[in-house]
Amino acid sequence: VLHTSSVRHGLKQARMKCVQLLSKLTDMVRKPQSKLLHKKITTIITLEVHNRDVIERMYRAGVETANDFTWMSQMRYYWSQKTENAYIQQTTTQFDYGCEYIGNCGRLVITPLTDRCYMTLTTALHLKRGGSPEGPAGTGKTETVKDLGKNLAKMVIVFNCSEGLNYKSLGRMFSGLAQTGGWGCFDEFNRIEIEVLSVVAQQIMTILAAISRNAKHFVFQGAEIALNGGMGIFITMNPGYAGRTVR
């Protein structure tokens, strides 16, 4: 929230503040610290380096308005006096801060590709849809979804998919996510058998249709359950591996 406010009040001043803060943090991290404090400082440095790069990019591009796409494409945090809660904006989307306890954990190094991925996933959520990062192993598909959840303070549960999963098991997972409002990241989704995928696609469609009409309850697998509209469904795929289901 402080970073968003400082940028809106002037790029030159925000640039100086960011450089000064990074200088202080790097001095602190060199000194003997407890493991907890050291992790906290390194996490803040990771985020502030990205903030510095964004400010530098806007400064060099001569951005003069808050409506410029370079600024609009970033995740911006605001405080609402009306609801007494923080909210996040990116492009034309807006999300309430989830207030999920994240703890003192590490953060992902944000690259321009990460920014584009965030933008795609937040747009998908805004349109009441899910996200499907795809790519080779070890490229950060799952970690990007998890880090986006940290940005929005949402609970993210990662499910490792395998050939042994059936539609009943997945249905129970979807039911829990729908009622709690958490995010589910189904890793290696295309390892699931094609016969199971056809049923799972119908289950996902039922949930997304209920979210689209802002339903509070809906019928899922023959039972009426509560629905928290903040839930999200994400799948990651690595089509290059052998034994994968081709869509």
Short mmCIF file of C-alpha atoms in Angstrom, two decimals, residues 118 143-154:
data_model
loop_
_atom_site.label_atom_id
_atom_site.label_comp_id
_atom_site.label_asym_id
_atom_site.label_seq_id
_atom_site.Cartn_x
_atom_site.Cartn_y
_atom_site.Cartn_z
CA TYR A 118 0.08 -12.77 -13.09
CA GLU A 143 5.43 -21.64 -7.80
CA THR A 144 3.98 -18.77 -9.86
CA VAL A 145 0.43 -19.80 -8.91
CA LYS A 146 1.47 -20.14 -5.25
CA ASP A 147 3.17 -16.74 -5.26
CA LEU A 148 0.11 -15.10 -6.82
CA GLY A 149 -1.89 -16.59 -3.95
CA LYS A 150 0.55 -14.96 -1.51
CA ASN A 151 0.09 -11.61 -3.27
CA LEU A 152 -3.68 -11.85 -2.80
CA ALA A 153 -3.40 -13.54 0.64
CA LYS A 154 -5.27 -16.64 -0.52
#
